């Protein structure tokens, strides 16, 4: 049994430790459960309040709706009453009108019957006058009532409108409050759901802890028997020890009592022996001294005096004993109060130490958590900096790609400009060929030129398609980069929200630390107050100690006096006073021991005071440390806020860069759209050119006549001019979107072609032939409405126009034969205003424009000057007008010569554009 006792003790200690840990965990979990339940109850109460508010608001809303319905019903009733009043007014008006008609008819009838009685006529006039007055009065009353009802109706309407607005405002406010309350309720519900989840988790943990406790209890039950036996044996041994100790104490008390009784008996025996000896001596002296009666009387007087002194000393001793008892009681009270104050100070110091330890541990944990959070924020900041550098690198790559795209676009613009120059050169070549070519060679050169233009257009289309593919690839890359930047932006925003959340948590922790600091300050102030009160008590104790010391001195003086008295008594030789002397010595020893005890207590109080001072200094040091930690936490919070501001600035810069990227993307999309529109227009032009070439070949194959071939060549040249004009005018609107061929942003090719057509129409209005003017007006609309019209149709229209000219020549001859001078004047007025140099310059300009259009897809460095283009257009228009004038003059000469053939060729204009072409002599 003795060997198993240590093992059992170790097991018991382990079990006790486990039980303590389990109890502490259970207590912590129960505290957490109580906190969570309290929060749940608070949330339930708040949700109940919110539901009550919602119910009140719904009831208020129903009440307002009911009031609105009541007002609407009142409004309807008022409308019905107003309608009834209007009907009554109409009825009254109709009745009055009927009465007035009756009166008027009666008056007329009486007026017609003037042959009748004159007295009846006067009575009827008076009746009519009275009816008229009544009618006027009733009409005035009706107008007044109508105005009054109208004003009342307007007033009621205004009131109803105001009430309706107020009710609508109240309803909107109620709806907004209901929405806010719903949001609050949803938030509280989410919080309640979160708390219920936490409750479930804690319940699970609590169940796990209970299962663990059950296992531990099962393990503990195994050792209960041994523990019980050990406890029983220990209890028996303890009872035996206590019994022996009690017996020992009883025996010691009895022994002390016996020793005291023995000492008292011995003292009494000694006193009795001394008294006997003294009496024996006195008897011997009286027997053998032979003294006189005077000596006996003197001895008696001395004896009586000694007795009186002894009584006085006994009284003084009794007084001293009472004073000593009072001092002992006061001393006991002081000791008890000191002991209670010591215990209270110890408890308070222990509580303060425990609280400081708890605060120290909590602050240490919070500081650790803050340090962890700061480390996490530092890591997040480094990660954000890495992301920032990555985004900057991506943005730099995007800028490089953008520069490359711009370079590619510039190269494409240069290529398009080269194509434009090429087309201008082709236009100049076509114009030179039109000026030089005659007969079949003109059609062959035009076909060859058209084929070359088709090949150039096909190459331009291929280049445009390639450029479009390149731009589409670049756009896809830009979209991918934009998506990556958006993703990085979202990640940065998430990190910023997390940093903001951490900042709020840090702020809450700092607030908690401030609250704890306030509590510490309160406790510190309370401890300072307690220390001040204890110091005041210690000062009081010191005053009491000084008073006791004064009393001690006075008692010492009294003891000295008593000692002198005892010495005088001893010198006198009374043996009866020795017992009192011994008692006084014992009392003096007791007083000295009590004074020593008081000095010891005073030293102990001073030691405790020093300890309290040390604890106060420690508390002050801990308070300074807590303040330093709080300042460090505030510095860390400021750093975190600074990092958050930096992150926000970075986010703003990233957002700005994202916006710039989006703008660049939109610009690229616009450029792609313009390129697509240009490619579509080029395809349409290609289809139109192919159709015209096919129609031209068919017309050349079908018509072998020289006149028809000349008309076909002129028509093909006009179609060629219209084709070049359409290409130039289609490229002109792209100036607003980045090209150099237009003057307005967003203009279409039809507008420029319409302007050219209008210029041709203006030129043709000066012609003398109305049929040609009509044909020209019809042909001017063809580029706008019928862009895909074939060349054969144009040839047919030209043949019809030639037939109309042939039909119109006799009429013109008949009309012009009486006045040949007028024709001469007209011919003189329509002289050809261009010389050879101006024609060459126009031809060179057209050739350069064709060259620019042709070389546009290969070179983008050259640009078309819009002013030169407009001047060229005006010169061509004037040239066409001059050709019209020369043609009309030649037709007049032909008519004047009587239909004779002309030696020179007649210059005709095409039906579509009015371009000049030469024909063979008639």
Short mmCIF file of C-alpha atoms in Angstrom, two decimals, residues 76-470:
data_model
loop_
_atom_site.label_atom_id
_atom_site.label_comp_id
_atom_site.label_asym_id
_atom_site.label_seq_id
_atom_site.Cartn_x
_atom_site.Cartn_y
_atom_site.Cartn_z
CA UNK A 76 -65.79 61.46 -57.77
CA UNK A 77 -68.79 62.64 -55.75
CA UNK A 78 -67.77 66.24 -56.32
CA UNK A 79 -67.40 65.57 -60.02
CA UNK A 80 -70.84 63.97 -60.11
CA UNK A 81 -72.34 66.88 -58.17
CA UNK A 82 -70.65 69.35 -60.51
CA UNK A 83 -72.00 67.45 -63.51
CA UNK A 84 -75.47 67.48 -61.95
CA UNK A 85 -75.21 71.22 -61.36
CA UNK A 86 -74.12 71.74 -64.95
CA UNK A 87 -77.08 69.67 -66.16
CA UNK A 88 -79.42 71.71 -63.96
CA UNK A 89 -77.90 74.88 -65.35
CA UNK A 90 -78.42 73.66 -68.88
CA UNK A 91 -82.00 72.72 -68.06
CA UNK A 92 -82.60 76.13 -66.49
CA UNK A 93 -81.08 77.83 -69.51
CA UNK A 94 -83.25 75.82 -71.85
CA UNK A 95 -86.40 76.61 -69.85
CA UNK A 96 -85.53 80.29 -69.79
CA UNK A 97 -84.89 80.24 -73.52
CA UNK A 98 -88.25 78.58 -74.06
CA UNK A 99 -89.98 81.19 -71.90
CA UNK A 100 -88.20 83.96 -73.73
CA UNK A 101 -89.21 82.51 -77.11
CA UNK A 102 -92.79 82.25 -75.98
CA UNK A 103 -92.71 85.85 -74.82
CA UNK A 104 -91.15 87.01 -78.08
CA UNK A 105 -93.64 85.06 -80.16
CA UNK A 106 -96.45 86.47 -78.10
CA UNK A 107 -95.12 89.97 -78.59
CA UNK A 108 -94.78 89.44 -82.35
CA UNK A 109 -98.26 88.06 -82.59
CA UNK A 110 -99.61 91.02 -80.72
CA UNK A 111 -97.53 93.38 -82.84
CA UNK A 112 -98.94 91.90 -86.04
CA UNK A 113 -102.41 92.27 -84.68
CA UNK A 114 -102.25 96.02 -84.16
CA UNK A 115 -105.75 96.24 -85.42
CA UNK A 116 -106.89 94.60 -82.23
CA UNK A 117 -107.28 96.01 -78.86
CA UNK A 118 -104.47 98.48 -77.79
CA UNK A 119 -104.83 97.66 -74.11
CA UNK A 120 -103.98 93.98 -74.73
CA UNK A 121 -100.90 95.03 -76.71
CA UNK A 122 -99.59 97.12 -73.81
CA UNK A 123 -100.15 94.29 -71.35
CA UNK A 124 -98.27 91.86 -73.59
CA UNK A 125 -95.31 94.26 -73.82
CA UNK A 126 -95.18 94.56 -70.08
CA UNK A 127 -95.26 90.77 -69.74
CA UNK A 128 -92.45 90.43 -72.29
CA UNK A 129 -90.41 93.08 -70.46
CA UNK A 130 -90.91 91.33 -67.13
CA UNK A 131 -89.93 88.00 -68.67
CA UNK A 132 -86.87 89.61 -70.19
CA UNK A 133 -85.87 91.07 -66.83
CA UNK A 134 -86.41 87.73 -65.18
CA UNK A 135 -84.35 86.06 -67.86
CA UNK A 136 -81.48 88.52 -67.41
CA UNK A 137 -81.59 88.13 -63.63
CA UNK A 138 -81.61 84.34 -63.89
CA UNK A 139 -78.80 84.46 -66.44
CA UNK A 140 -76.71 86.62 -64.11
CA UNK A 141 -77.44 84.24 -61.24
CA UNK A 142 -76.52 81.31 -63.44
CA UNK A 143 -73.24 82.95 -64.45
CA UNK A 144 -72.48 83.76 -60.84
CA UNK A 145 -73.28 80.21 -59.68
CA UNK A 146 -71.31 78.81 -62.59
CA UNK A 147 -68.27 80.92 -61.68
CA UNK A 148 -68.66 80.00 -58.02
CA UNK A 149 -68.93 76.31 -58.84
CA UNK A 150 -65.95 76.61 -61.18
CA UNK A 151 -63.81 78.30 -58.51
CA UNK A 152 -64.97 75.78 -55.93
CA UNK A 153 -64.21 72.97 -58.32
CA UNK A 154 -60.74 74.39 -59.03
CA UNK A 155 -60.13 74.87 -55.32
CA UNK A 156 -61.21 71.28 -54.63
CA UNK A 157 -59.00 70.07 -57.46
CA UNK A 158 -56.01 71.98 -56.07
CA UNK A 159 -56.66 70.55 -52.62
CA UNK A 160 -56.97 67.07 -54.07
CA UNK A 161 -53.78 67.51 -56.08
CA UNK A 162 -51.93 68.78 -53.01
CA UNK A 163 -53.26 65.92 -50.91
CA UNK A 164 -52.36 63.48 -53.64
CA UNK A 165 -48.81 64.86 -53.80
CA UNK A 166 -48.49 64.71 -50.02
CA UNK A 167 -49.80 61.16 -49.97
CA UNK A 168 -47.49 60.17 -52.81
CA UNK A 169 -44.56 61.72 -50.96
CA UNK A 170 -45.57 59.93 -47.77
CA UNK A 171 -45.95 56.69 -49.70
CA UNK A 172 -42.55 57.11 -51.32
CA UNK A 173 -41.00 57.86 -47.92
CA UNK A 174 -42.81 54.87 -46.46
CA UNK A 175 -41.60 52.69 -49.33
CA UNK A 176 -38.05 53.92 -48.83
CA UNK A 177 -38.24 53.30 -45.11
CA UNK A 178 -39.73 49.86 -45.74
CA UNK A 179 -36.91 49.10 -48.15
CA UNK A 180 -34.35 50.30 -45.63
CA UNK A 181 -36.00 48.27 -42.90
CA UNK A 182 -36.07 45.28 -45.20
CA UNK A 183 -32.40 45.70 -45.87
CA UNK A 184 -31.76 46.02 -42.14
CA UNK A 185 -33.90 42.95 -41.49
CA UNK A 186 -32.04 41.05 -44.18
CA UNK A 187 -28.74 42.16 -42.64
CA UNK A 188 -29.89 41.10 -39.20
CA UNK A 189 -31.13 37.82 -40.64
CA UNK A 190 -27.74 37.26 -42.19
CA UNK A 191 -26.12 38.05 -38.86
CA UNK A 192 -28.56 35.73 -37.10
CA UNK A 193 -27.77 33.01 -39.62
CA UNK A 194 -24.09 33.59 -39.05
CA UNK A 195 -24.56 33.46 -35.29
CA UNK A 196 -26.66 30.31 -35.58
CA UNK A 197 -23.89 28.74 -37.64
CA UNK A 198 -21.38 29.77 -35.00
CA UNK A 199 -23.74 28.42 -32.35
CA UNK A 200 -23.93 25.14 -34.19
CA UNK A 201 -20.17 25.02 -34.43
CA UNK A 202 -19.83 25.80 -30.75
CA UNK A 203 -22.47 23.23 -29.97
CA UNK A 204 -20.51 20.67 -31.94
CA UNK A 205 -17.37 21.64 -30.08
CA UNK A 206 -19.29 21.47 -26.82
CA UNK A 207 -20.55 18.00 -27.69
CA UNK A 208 -17.04 16.90 -28.58
CA UNK A 209 -15.82 18.31 -25.31
CA UNK A 210 -18.62 16.51 -23.47
CA UNK A 211 -17.68 13.24 -25.15
CA UNK A 212 -14.09 13.85 -24.12
CA UNK A 213 -15.22 14.62 -20.60
CA UNK A 214 -17.24 11.42 -20.54
CA UNK A 215 -14.18 9.45 -21.59
CA UNK A 216 -12.18 11.18 -18.91
CA UNK A 217 -14.88 10.44 -16.38
CA UNK A 218 -14.80 6.79 -17.38
CA UNK A 219 -11.06 6.79 -16.91
CA UNK A 220 -11.48 8.55 -13.62
CA UNK A 221 -13.95 5.97 -12.36
CA UNK A 222 -11.26 3.32 -12.74
CA UNK A 223 -9.14 5.11 -10.17
CA UNK A 224 -11.98 6.06 -7.84
CA UNK A 225 -11.60 2.94 -5.67
CA UNK A 226 -7.89 3.48 -5.17
CA UNK A 227 -8.43 7.17 -4.57
CA UNK A 228 -11.18 6.39 -2.12
CA UNK A 229 -9.02 3.89 -0.25
CA UNK A 230 -6.12 6.33 -0.20
CA UNK A 231 -8.38 9.10 0.98
CA UNK A 232 -9.84 6.87 3.68
CA UNK A 233 -6.40 5.89 4.90
CA UNK A 234 -5.27 9.52 4.77
CA UNK A 235 -8.41 10.58 6.58
CA UNK A 236 -7.84 7.98 9.30
CA UNK A 237 -4.24 9.03 9.71
CA UNK A 238 -5.29 12.64 9.81
CA UNK A 239 -7.93 11.93 12.42
CA UNK A 240 -5.39 10.03 14.48
CA UNK A 241 -2.94 12.91 14.20
CA UNK A 242 -5.60 15.41 15.14
CA UNK A 243 -6.67 13.32 18.11
CA UNK A 244 -3.10 12.99 19.31
CA UNK A 245 -2.55 16.72 18.80
CA UNK A 246 -5.69 17.54 20.78
CA UNK A 247 -4.61 15.23 23.57
CA UNK A 248 -1.18 16.79 23.52
CA UNK A 249 -2.67 20.29 23.70
CA UNK A 250 -4.90 19.28 26.59
CA UNK A 251 -1.97 17.75 28.42
CA UNK A 252 0.17 20.79 27.74
CA UNK A 253 -2.59 23.07 29.02
CA UNK A 254 -2.97 20.95 32.12
CA UNK A 255 0.79 20.91 32.59
CA UNK A 256 0.92 24.71 32.31
CA UNK A 257 -1.91 25.07 34.77
CA UNK A 258 -0.21 22.74 37.19
CA UNK A 259 3.09 24.56 36.80
CA UNK A 260 1.38 27.88 37.38
CA UNK A 261 -0.43 26.53 40.46
CA UNK A 262 2.86 25.09 41.71
CA UNK A 263 4.61 28.41 41.21
CA UNK A 264 1.76 30.25 42.91
CA UNK A 265 1.84 27.82 45.80
CA UNK A 266 5.61 28.16 46.05
CA UNK A 267 5.30 31.94 46.05
CA UNK A 268 2.62 31.81 48.72
CA UNK A 269 4.77 29.43 50.80
CA UNK A 270 7.74 31.73 50.45
CA UNK A 271 5.58 34.73 51.38
CA UNK A 272 4.15 32.88 54.34
CA UNK A 273 7.63 31.77 55.41
CA UNK A 274 8.88 35.32 55.08
CA UNK A 275 5.88 36.63 57.06
CA UNK A 276 6.44 34.00 59.69
CA UNK A 277 10.10 34.87 59.86
CA UNK A 278 9.28 38.57 60.10
CA UNK A 279 6.70 37.97 62.77
CA UNK A 280 9.08 35.72 64.61
CA UNK A 281 11.71 38.41 64.46
CA UNK A 282 9.28 41.00 65.68
CA UNK A 283 8.20 38.71 68.47
CA UNK A 284 11.80 38.07 69.38
CA UNK A 285 12.53 41.75 69.34
CA UNK A 286 9.47 42.47 71.37
CA UNK A 287 10.26 39.66 73.77
CA UNK A 288 13.91 40.38 74.17
CA UNK A 289 14.13 44.06 73.24
CA UNK A 290 12.58 45.49 76.32
CA UNK A 291 11.15 48.51 74.41
CA UNK A 292 8.90 51.06 75.91
CA UNK A 293 5.33 51.84 74.98
CA UNK A 294 6.45 54.82 72.95
CA UNK A 295 8.39 52.62 70.58
CA UNK A 296 5.38 50.37 70.26
CA UNK A 297 3.18 53.32 69.51
CA UNK A 298 5.73 54.58 66.97
CA UNK A 299 5.88 51.17 65.33
CA UNK A 300 2.11 51.08 65.19
CA UNK A 301 2.06 54.48 63.56
CA UNK A 302 4.68 53.37 61.06
CA UNK A 303 2.70 50.21 60.44
CA UNK A 304 -0.47 52.19 59.86
CA UNK A 305 1.37 54.56 57.54
CA UNK A 306 2.86 51.63 55.65
CA UNK A 307 -0.59 50.08 55.38
CA UNK A 308 -1.95 53.32 54.03
CA UNK A 309 0.89 53.54 51.52
CA UNK A 310 0.32 49.95 50.54
CA UNK A 311 -3.36 50.69 50.00
CA UNK A 312 -2.45 53.74 47.92
CA UNK A 313 0.03 51.69 45.91
CA UNK A 314 -2.60 48.96 45.46
CA UNK A 315 -5.06 51.57 44.20
CA UNK A 316 -2.44 53.02 41.90
CA UNK A 317 -1.59 49.51 40.71
CA UNK A 318 -5.26 48.84 40.07
CA UNK A 319 -5.50 52.06 38.11
CA UNK A 320 -2.37 51.15 36.18
CA UNK A 321 -3.80 47.68 35.53
CA UNK A 322 -7.03 49.25 34.19
CA UNK A 323 -5.04 51.60 32.01
CA UNK A 324 -2.91 48.70 30.81
CA UNK A 325 -6.05 46.70 30.01
CA UNK A 326 -7.47 49.65 28.10
CA UNK A 327 -4.19 50.00 26.21
CA UNK A 328 -4.19 46.26 25.50
CA UNK A 329 -7.74 46.46 24.17
CA UNK A 330 -6.84 49.43 22.01
CA UNK A 331 -3.77 47.59 20.85
CA UNK A 332 -5.85 44.51 20.04
CA UNK A 333 -8.33 46.62 18.12
CA UNK A 334 -5.47 48.23 16.21
CA UNK A 335 -3.95 44.83 15.49
CA UNK A 336 -7.29 43.50 14.31
CA UNK A 337 -7.89 46.55 12.12
CA UNK A 338 -4.32 46.29 10.81
CA UNK A 339 -4.82 42.61 10.11
CA UNK A 340 -8.12 43.22 8.30
CA UNK A 341 -6.60 46.11 6.34
CA UNK A 342 -3.61 43.90 5.57
CA UNK A 343 -5.88 41.13 4.35
CA UNK A 344 -7.94 43.55 2.28
CA UNK A 345 -4.83 45.13 0.81
CA UNK A 346 -3.46 41.66 0.06
CA UNK A 347 -6.73 40.68 -1.65
CA UNK A 348 -6.86 43.92 -3.61
CA UNK A 349 -3.20 43.58 -4.55
CA UNK A 350 -3.86 39.98 -5.63
CA UNK A 351 -6.88 41.06 -7.63
CA UNK A 352 -4.93 43.87 -9.20
CA UNK A 353 -2.10 41.49 -9.99
CA UNK A 354 -4.57 39.05 -11.54
CA UNK A 355 -6.22 41.81 -13.53
CA UNK A 356 -2.88 43.12 -14.67
CA UNK A 357 -1.83 39.64 -15.66
CA UNK A 358 -5.07 39.18 -17.60
CA UNK A 359 -4.68 42.59 -19.23
CA UNK A 360 -1.04 41.82 -19.96
CA UNK A 361 -1.96 38.50 -21.54
CA UNK A 362 -4.83 40.00 -23.54
CA UNK A 363 -2.68 42.90 -24.71
CA UNK A 364 0.13 40.52 -25.57
CA UNK A 365 -2.28 38.39 -27.60
CA UNK A 366 -3.68 41.45 -29.33
CA UNK A 367 -0.21 42.74 -30.05
CA UNK A 368 0.68 39.35 -31.51
CA UNK A 369 -2.47 39.39 -33.62
CA UNK A 370 -1.70 42.96 -34.72
CA UNK A 371 1.83 41.94 -35.60
CA UNK A 372 0.46 39.01 -37.61
CA UNK A 373 -1.97 41.35 -39.34
CA UNK A 374 0.82 43.80 -40.06
CA UNK A 375 2.91 41.00 -41.51
CA UNK A 376 -0.04 39.92 -43.64
CA UNK A 377 -0.59 43.51 -44.78
CA UNK A 378 3.11 43.81 -45.58
CA UNK A 379 2.91 40.62 -47.62
CA UNK A 380 -0.23 41.86 -49.35
CA UNK A 381 1.47 45.16 -50.03
CA UNK A 382 4.46 43.41 -51.55
CA UNK A 383 2.07 41.27 -53.60
CA UNK A 384 0.22 44.39 -54.72
CA UNK A 385 3.51 46.02 -55.64
CA UNK A 386 4.41 42.94 -57.67
CA UNK A 387 0.99 43.10 -59.34
CA UNK A 388 1.51 46.80 -59.92
CA UNK A 389 4.88 46.18 -61.60
CA UNK A 390 3.31 43.39 -63.62
CA UNK A 391 0.48 45.67 -64.71
CA UNK A 392 2.94 48.42 -65.55
CA UNK A 393 4.90 45.95 -67.62
CA UNK A 394 1.71 44.84 -69.37
CA UNK A 395 0.72 48.46 -69.93
CA UNK A 396 4.16 49.17 -71.37
CA UNK A 397 3.75 46.19 -73.67
CA UNK A 398 0.28 47.49 -74.59
CA UNK A 399 1.75 50.89 -75.33
CA UNK A 400 4.43 49.25 -77.48
CA UNK A 401 1.73 47.29 -79.27
CA UNK A 402 -0.29 50.47 -79.65
CA UNK A 403 2.73 52.22 -81.15
CA UNK A 404 3.24 49.25 -83.44
CA UNK A 405 -0.44 49.36 -84.39
CA UNK A 406 -0.17 53.07 -85.04
CA UNK A 407 2.90 52.46 -87.17
CA UNK A 408 0.99 49.73 -89.02
CA UNK A 409 -1.98 52.05 -89.44
CA UNK A 410 0.30 54.80 -90.68
CA UNK A 411 1.86 52.33 -93.09
CA UNK A 412 -1.61 51.34 -94.24
CA UNK A 413 -2.55 55.01 -94.68
CA UNK A 414 0.62 55.52 -96.70
CA UNK A 415 -0.27 52.47 -98.78
CA UNK A 416 -3.78 53.82 -99.33
CA UNK A 417 -2.31 57.17 -100.31
CA UNK A 418 -0.05 55.42 -102.79
CA UNK A 419 -3.15 53.69 -104.16
CA UNK A 420 -4.85 57.08 -104.41
CA UNK A 421 -1.88 58.48 -106.30
CA UNK A 422 -2.00 55.41 -108.51
CA UNK A 423 -5.69 55.96 -109.16
CA UNK A 424 -4.97 59.62 -109.93
CA UNK A 425 -2.28 58.60 -112.36
CA UNK A 426 -4.75 56.17 -113.90
CA UNK A 427 -7.26 58.99 -114.13
CA UNK A 428 -4.72 61.23 -115.87
CA UNK A 429 -3.79 58.37 -118.20
CA UNK A 430 -7.43 57.73 -118.98
CA UNK A 431 -7.96 61.44 -119.66
CA UNK A 432 -4.94 61.54 -121.96
CA UNK A 433 -6.14 58.41 -123.68
CA UNK A 434 -9.58 59.94 -124.07
CA UNK A 435 -8.01 63.04 -125.61
CA UNK A 436 -5.78 61.07 -128.01
CA UNK A 437 -7.77 57.94 -128.74
CA UNK A 438 -9.98 57.71 -131.83
CA UNK A 439 -12.06 54.84 -133.11
CA UNK A 440 -11.52 51.29 -131.93
CA UNK A 441 -8.20 52.08 -130.28
CA UNK A 442 -10.09 54.17 -127.69
CA UNK A 443 -12.23 51.20 -126.57
CA UNK A 444 -9.21 48.86 -126.42
CA UNK A 445 -7.21 51.34 -124.36
CA UNK A 446 -10.20 51.81 -122.04
CA UNK A 447 -10.60 48.04 -121.63
CA UNK A 448 -6.89 47.70 -120.91
CA UNK A 449 -7.05 50.60 -118.49
CA UNK A 450 -10.10 49.17 -116.80
CA UNK A 451 -8.37 45.82 -116.47
CA UNK A 452 -5.37 47.53 -114.92
CA UNK A 453 -7.66 49.39 -112.56
CA UNK A 454 -9.39 46.13 -111.68
CA UNK A 455 -6.07 44.51 -110.90
CA UNK A 456 -5.05 47.50 -108.81
CA UNK A 457 -8.39 47.46 -107.01
CA UNK A 458 -8.04 43.72 -106.39
CA UNK A 459 -4.56 44.22 -104.98
CA UNK A 460 -5.86 47.06 -102.84
CA UNK A 461 -8.72 44.84 -101.66
CA UNK A 462 -6.25 42.06 -100.75
CA UNK A 463 -4.10 44.57 -98.90
CA UNK A 464 -7.15 45.95 -97.10
CA UNK A 465 -8.20 42.41 -96.12
CA UNK A 466 -4.72 41.68 -94.81
CA UNK A 467 -4.70 44.94 -92.91
CA UNK A 468 -8.15 44.11 -91.55
CA UNK A 469 -6.94 40.70 -90.39
CA UNK A 470 -3.92 42.29 -88.76
#
